PDB file of C-alpha atoms in Angstrom:
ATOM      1  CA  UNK A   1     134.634-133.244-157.101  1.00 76.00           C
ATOM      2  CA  UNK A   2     131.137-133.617-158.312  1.00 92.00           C
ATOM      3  CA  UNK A   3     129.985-137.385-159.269  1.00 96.00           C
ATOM      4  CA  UNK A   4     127.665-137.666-162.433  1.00 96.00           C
ATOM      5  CA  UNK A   5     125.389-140.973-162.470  1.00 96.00           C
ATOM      6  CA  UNK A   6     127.610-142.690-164.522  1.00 97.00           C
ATOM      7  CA  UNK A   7     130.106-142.118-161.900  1.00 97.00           C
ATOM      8  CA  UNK A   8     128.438-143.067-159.008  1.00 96.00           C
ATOM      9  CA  UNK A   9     126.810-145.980-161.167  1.00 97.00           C
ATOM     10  CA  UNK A  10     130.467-147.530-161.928  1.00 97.00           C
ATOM     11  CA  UNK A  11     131.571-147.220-158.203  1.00 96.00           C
ATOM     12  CA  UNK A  12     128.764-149.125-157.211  1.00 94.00           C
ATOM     13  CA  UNK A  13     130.003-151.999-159.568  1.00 95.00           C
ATOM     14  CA  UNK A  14     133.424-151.554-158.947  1.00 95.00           C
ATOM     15  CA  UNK A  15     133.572-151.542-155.072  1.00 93.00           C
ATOM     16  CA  UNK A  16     131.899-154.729-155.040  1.00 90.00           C
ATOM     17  CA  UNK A  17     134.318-156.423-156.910  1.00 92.00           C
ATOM     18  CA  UNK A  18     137.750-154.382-158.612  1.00 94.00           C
ATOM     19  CA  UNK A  19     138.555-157.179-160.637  1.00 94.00           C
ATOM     20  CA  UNK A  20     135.608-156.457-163.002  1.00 95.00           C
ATOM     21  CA  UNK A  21     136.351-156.110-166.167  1.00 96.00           C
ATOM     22  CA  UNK A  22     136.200-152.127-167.814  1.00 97.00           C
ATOM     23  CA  UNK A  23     134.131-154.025-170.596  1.00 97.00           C
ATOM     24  CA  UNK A  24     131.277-155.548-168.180  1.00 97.00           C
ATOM     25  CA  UNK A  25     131.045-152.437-166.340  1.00 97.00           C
ATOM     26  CA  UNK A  26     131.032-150.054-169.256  1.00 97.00           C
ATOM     27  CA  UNK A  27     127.997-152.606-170.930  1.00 97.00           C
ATOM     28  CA  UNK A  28     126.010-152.746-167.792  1.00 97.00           C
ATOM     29  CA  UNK A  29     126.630-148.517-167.213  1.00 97.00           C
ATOM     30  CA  UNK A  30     126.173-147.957-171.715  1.00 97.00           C
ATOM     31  CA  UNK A  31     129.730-146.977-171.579  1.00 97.00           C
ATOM     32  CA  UNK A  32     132.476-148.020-173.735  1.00 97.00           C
ATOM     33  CA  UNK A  33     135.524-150.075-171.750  1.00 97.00           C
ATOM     34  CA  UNK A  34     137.574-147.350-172.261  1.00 98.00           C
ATOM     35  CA  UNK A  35     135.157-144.529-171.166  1.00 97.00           C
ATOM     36  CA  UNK A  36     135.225-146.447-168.104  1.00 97.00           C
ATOM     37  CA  UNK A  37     138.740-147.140-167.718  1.00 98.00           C
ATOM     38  CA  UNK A  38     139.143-143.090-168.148  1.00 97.00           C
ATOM     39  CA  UNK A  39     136.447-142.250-165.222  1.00 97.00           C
ATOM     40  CA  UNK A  40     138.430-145.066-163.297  1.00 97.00           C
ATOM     41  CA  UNK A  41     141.469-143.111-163.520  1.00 97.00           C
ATOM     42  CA  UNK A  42     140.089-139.694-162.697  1.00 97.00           C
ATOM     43  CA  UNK A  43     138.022-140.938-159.666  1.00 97.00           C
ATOM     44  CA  UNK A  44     141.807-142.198-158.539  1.00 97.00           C
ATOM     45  CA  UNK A  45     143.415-139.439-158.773  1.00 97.00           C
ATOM     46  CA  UNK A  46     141.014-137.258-157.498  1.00 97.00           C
ATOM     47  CA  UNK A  47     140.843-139.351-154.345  1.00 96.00           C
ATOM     48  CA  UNK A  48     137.602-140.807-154.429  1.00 96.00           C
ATOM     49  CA  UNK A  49     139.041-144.674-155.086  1.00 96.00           C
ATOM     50  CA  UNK A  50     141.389-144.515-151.700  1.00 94.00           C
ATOM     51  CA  UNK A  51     142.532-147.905-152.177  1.00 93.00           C
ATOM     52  CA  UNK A  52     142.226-151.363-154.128  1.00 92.00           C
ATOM     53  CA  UNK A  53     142.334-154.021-151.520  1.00 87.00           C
ATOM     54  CA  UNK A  54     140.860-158.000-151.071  1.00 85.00           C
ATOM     55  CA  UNK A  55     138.203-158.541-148.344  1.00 85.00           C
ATOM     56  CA  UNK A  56     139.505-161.494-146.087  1.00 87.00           C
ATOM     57  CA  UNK A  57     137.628-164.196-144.518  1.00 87.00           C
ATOM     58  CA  UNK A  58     138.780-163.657-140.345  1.00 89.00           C
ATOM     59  CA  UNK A  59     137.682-167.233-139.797  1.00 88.00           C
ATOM     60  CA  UNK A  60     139.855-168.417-142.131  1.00 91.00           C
ATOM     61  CA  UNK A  61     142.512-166.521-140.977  1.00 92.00           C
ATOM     62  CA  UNK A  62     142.174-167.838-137.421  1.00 93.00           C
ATOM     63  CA  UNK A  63     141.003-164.341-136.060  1.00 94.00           C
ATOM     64  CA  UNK A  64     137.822-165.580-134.384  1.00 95.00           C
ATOM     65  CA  UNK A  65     136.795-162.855-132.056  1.00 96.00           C
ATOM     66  CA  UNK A  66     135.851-159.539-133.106  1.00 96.00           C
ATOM     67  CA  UNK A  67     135.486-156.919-129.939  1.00 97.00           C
ATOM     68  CA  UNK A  68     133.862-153.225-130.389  1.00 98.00           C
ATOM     69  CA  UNK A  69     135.431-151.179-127.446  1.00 98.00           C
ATOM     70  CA  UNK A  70     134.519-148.050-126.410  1.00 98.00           C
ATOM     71  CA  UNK A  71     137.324-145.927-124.652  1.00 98.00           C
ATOM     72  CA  UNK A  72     136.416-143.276-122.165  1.00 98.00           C
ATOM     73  CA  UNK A  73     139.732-140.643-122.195  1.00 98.00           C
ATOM     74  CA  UNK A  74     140.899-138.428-119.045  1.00 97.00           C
ATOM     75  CA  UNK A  75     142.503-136.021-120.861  1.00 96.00           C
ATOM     76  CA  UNK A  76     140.167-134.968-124.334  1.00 94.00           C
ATOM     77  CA  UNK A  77     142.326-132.237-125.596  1.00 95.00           C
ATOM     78  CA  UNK A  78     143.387-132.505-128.675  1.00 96.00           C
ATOM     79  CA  UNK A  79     147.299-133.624-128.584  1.00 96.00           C
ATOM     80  CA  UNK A  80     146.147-136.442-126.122  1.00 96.00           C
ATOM     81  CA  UNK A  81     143.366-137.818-128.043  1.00 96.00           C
ATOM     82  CA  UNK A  82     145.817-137.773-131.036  1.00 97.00           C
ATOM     83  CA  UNK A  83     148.536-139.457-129.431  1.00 97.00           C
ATOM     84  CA  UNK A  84     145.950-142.254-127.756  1.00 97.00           C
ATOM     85  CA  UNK A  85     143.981-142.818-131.737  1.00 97.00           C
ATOM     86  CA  UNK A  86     147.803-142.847-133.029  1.00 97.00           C
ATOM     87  CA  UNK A  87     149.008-145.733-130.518  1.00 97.00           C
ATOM     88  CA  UNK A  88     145.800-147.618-131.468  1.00 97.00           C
ATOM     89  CA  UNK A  89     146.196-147.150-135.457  1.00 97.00           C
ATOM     90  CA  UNK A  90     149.502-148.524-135.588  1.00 97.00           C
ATOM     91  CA  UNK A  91     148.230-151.786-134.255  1.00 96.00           C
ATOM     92  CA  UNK A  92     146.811-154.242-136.800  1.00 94.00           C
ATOM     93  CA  UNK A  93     144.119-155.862-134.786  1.00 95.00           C
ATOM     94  CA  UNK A  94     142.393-152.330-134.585  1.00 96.00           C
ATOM     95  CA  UNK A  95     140.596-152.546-137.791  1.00 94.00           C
ATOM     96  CA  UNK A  96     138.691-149.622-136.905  1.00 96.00           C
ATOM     97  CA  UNK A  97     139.134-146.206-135.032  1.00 98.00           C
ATOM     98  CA  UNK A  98     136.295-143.637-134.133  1.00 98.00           C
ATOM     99  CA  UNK A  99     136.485-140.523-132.400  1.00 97.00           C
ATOM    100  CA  UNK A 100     133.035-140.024-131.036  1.00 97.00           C
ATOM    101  CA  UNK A 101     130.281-138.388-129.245  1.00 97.00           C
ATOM    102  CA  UNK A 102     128.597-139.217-126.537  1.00 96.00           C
ATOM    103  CA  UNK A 103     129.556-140.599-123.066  1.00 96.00           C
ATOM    104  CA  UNK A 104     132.735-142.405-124.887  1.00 98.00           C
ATOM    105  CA  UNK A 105     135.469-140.637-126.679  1.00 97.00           C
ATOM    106  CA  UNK A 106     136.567-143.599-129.159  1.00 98.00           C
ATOM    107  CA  UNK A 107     134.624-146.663-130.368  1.00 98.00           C
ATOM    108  CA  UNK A 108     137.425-149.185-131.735  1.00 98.00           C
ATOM    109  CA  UNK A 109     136.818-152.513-133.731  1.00 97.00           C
ATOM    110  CA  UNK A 110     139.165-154.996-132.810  1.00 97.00           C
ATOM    111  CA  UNK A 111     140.252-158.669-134.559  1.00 96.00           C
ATOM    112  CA  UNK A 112     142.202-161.546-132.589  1.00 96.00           C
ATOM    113  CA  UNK A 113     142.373-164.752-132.705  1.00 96.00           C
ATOM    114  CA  UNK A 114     140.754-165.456-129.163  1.00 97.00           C
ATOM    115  CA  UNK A 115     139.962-164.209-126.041  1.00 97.00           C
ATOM    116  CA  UNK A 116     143.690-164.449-124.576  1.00 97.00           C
ATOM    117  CA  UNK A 117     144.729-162.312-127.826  1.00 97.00           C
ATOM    118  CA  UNK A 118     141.943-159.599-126.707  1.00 98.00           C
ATOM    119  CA  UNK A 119     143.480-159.747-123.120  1.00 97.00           C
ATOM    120  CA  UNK A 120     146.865-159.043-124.383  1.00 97.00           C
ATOM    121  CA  UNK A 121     145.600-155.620-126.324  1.00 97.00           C
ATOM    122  CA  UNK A 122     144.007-154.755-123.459  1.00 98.00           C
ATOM    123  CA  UNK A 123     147.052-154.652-121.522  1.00 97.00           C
ATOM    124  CA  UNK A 124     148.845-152.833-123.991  1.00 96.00           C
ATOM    125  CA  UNK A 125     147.034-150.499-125.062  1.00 96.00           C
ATOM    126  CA  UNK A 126     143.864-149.693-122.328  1.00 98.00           C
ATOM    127  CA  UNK A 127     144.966-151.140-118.682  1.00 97.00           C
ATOM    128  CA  UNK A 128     148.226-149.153-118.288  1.00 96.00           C
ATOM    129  CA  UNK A 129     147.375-146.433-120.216  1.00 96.00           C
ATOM    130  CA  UNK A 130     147.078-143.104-117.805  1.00 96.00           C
ATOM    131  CA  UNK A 131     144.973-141.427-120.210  1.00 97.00           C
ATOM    132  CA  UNK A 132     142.148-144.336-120.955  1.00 98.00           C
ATOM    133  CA  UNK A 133     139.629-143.698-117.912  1.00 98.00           C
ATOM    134  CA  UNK A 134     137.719-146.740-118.505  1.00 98.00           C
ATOM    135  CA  UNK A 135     136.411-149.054-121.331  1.00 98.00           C
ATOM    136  CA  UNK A 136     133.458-151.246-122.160  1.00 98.00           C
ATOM    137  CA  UNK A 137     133.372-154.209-124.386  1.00 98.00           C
ATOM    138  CA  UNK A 138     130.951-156.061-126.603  1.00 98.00           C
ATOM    139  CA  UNK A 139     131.913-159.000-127.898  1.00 97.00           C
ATOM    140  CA  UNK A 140     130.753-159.891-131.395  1.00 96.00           C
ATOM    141  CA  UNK A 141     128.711-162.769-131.149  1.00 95.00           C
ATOM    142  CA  UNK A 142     127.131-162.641-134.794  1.00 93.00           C
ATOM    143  CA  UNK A 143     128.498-160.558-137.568  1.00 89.00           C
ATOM    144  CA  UNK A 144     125.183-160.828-139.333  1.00 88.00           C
ATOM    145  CA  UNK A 145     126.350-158.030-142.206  1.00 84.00           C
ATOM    146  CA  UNK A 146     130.442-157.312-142.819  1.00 79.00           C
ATOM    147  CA  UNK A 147     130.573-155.449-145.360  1.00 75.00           C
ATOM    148  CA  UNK A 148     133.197-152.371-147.123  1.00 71.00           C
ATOM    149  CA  UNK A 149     130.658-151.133-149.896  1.00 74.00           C
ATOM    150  CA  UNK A 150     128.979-147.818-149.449  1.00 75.00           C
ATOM    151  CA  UNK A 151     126.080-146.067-151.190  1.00 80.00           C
ATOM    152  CA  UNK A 152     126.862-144.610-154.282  1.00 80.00           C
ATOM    153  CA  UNK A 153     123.194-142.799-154.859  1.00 74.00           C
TER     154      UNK A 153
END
């Protein structure tokens, strides 16, 4: 699907903040509200809006530790590295799978609430795994930016 400016202008409104209205979009894009509701609706359904969801606060939430692993695999073919990112998707402290290149296979971004949480991941899902060779972790001391929007231009 090819974006127009208008396109790419309203998605970089709208994934700051869905619950702006059509009407303050379309007047800051020179669009009327329902011009804008329209383009909404395509974008949608042609997959470019994946998903309408609220940005959470982890402190808040009592998940205080944020870990980026990186997850060296044995076996690399294709049906193990598959079953190894499935096992870690399901979970919902990984907020964040990568396959990768580079001297790691996967780089993972993991929430808990503390370090004991992080332990208990670890040992079920890296430590008695046959497939994980070895891992290295870097605590997040300072998540200076967090943030879901991407460039639109």
């Amino acid at each position: 699907m090819t974006l127009d400016a208008l396109d790419r202008q309203i998605l970089a409104l709208y994934q700051r903040d869905t619950r702006l209205p059509s009407e303050r979009i379309g007047a800051q894009v020179g669009l009327s509200a329902a011009a804008v509701q329209r383009r909404l609706k395509r974008l949608r359904e042609r997959g470019v809006i994946v998903a309408e969801t609220a940005a959470l606060d982890c402190r808040a939430l009592g998940l205080d530790v944020t870990a980026i692993v990186q997850v060296d695999l044995v076996d690399e073919s294709a049906s193990a590295a598959r079953a190894f990112r499935d096992k870690v998707c399901a979970r919902a402290d990984v907020q964040q799978c990568y396959g990768v290149t580079g001297a790691y296979d996967y780089v993972l971004v993991v929430i808990v609430a503390d370090l004991a949480a992080y332990d208990a991941f670890c040992e079920a899902c890296l430590l008695h795994d046959g497939n994980v060779r070895s891992f290295a972790t870097q605590v997040v001391l300072d998540a200076a930016k967090r943030s879901g929007t991407l460039p639109t231009s």
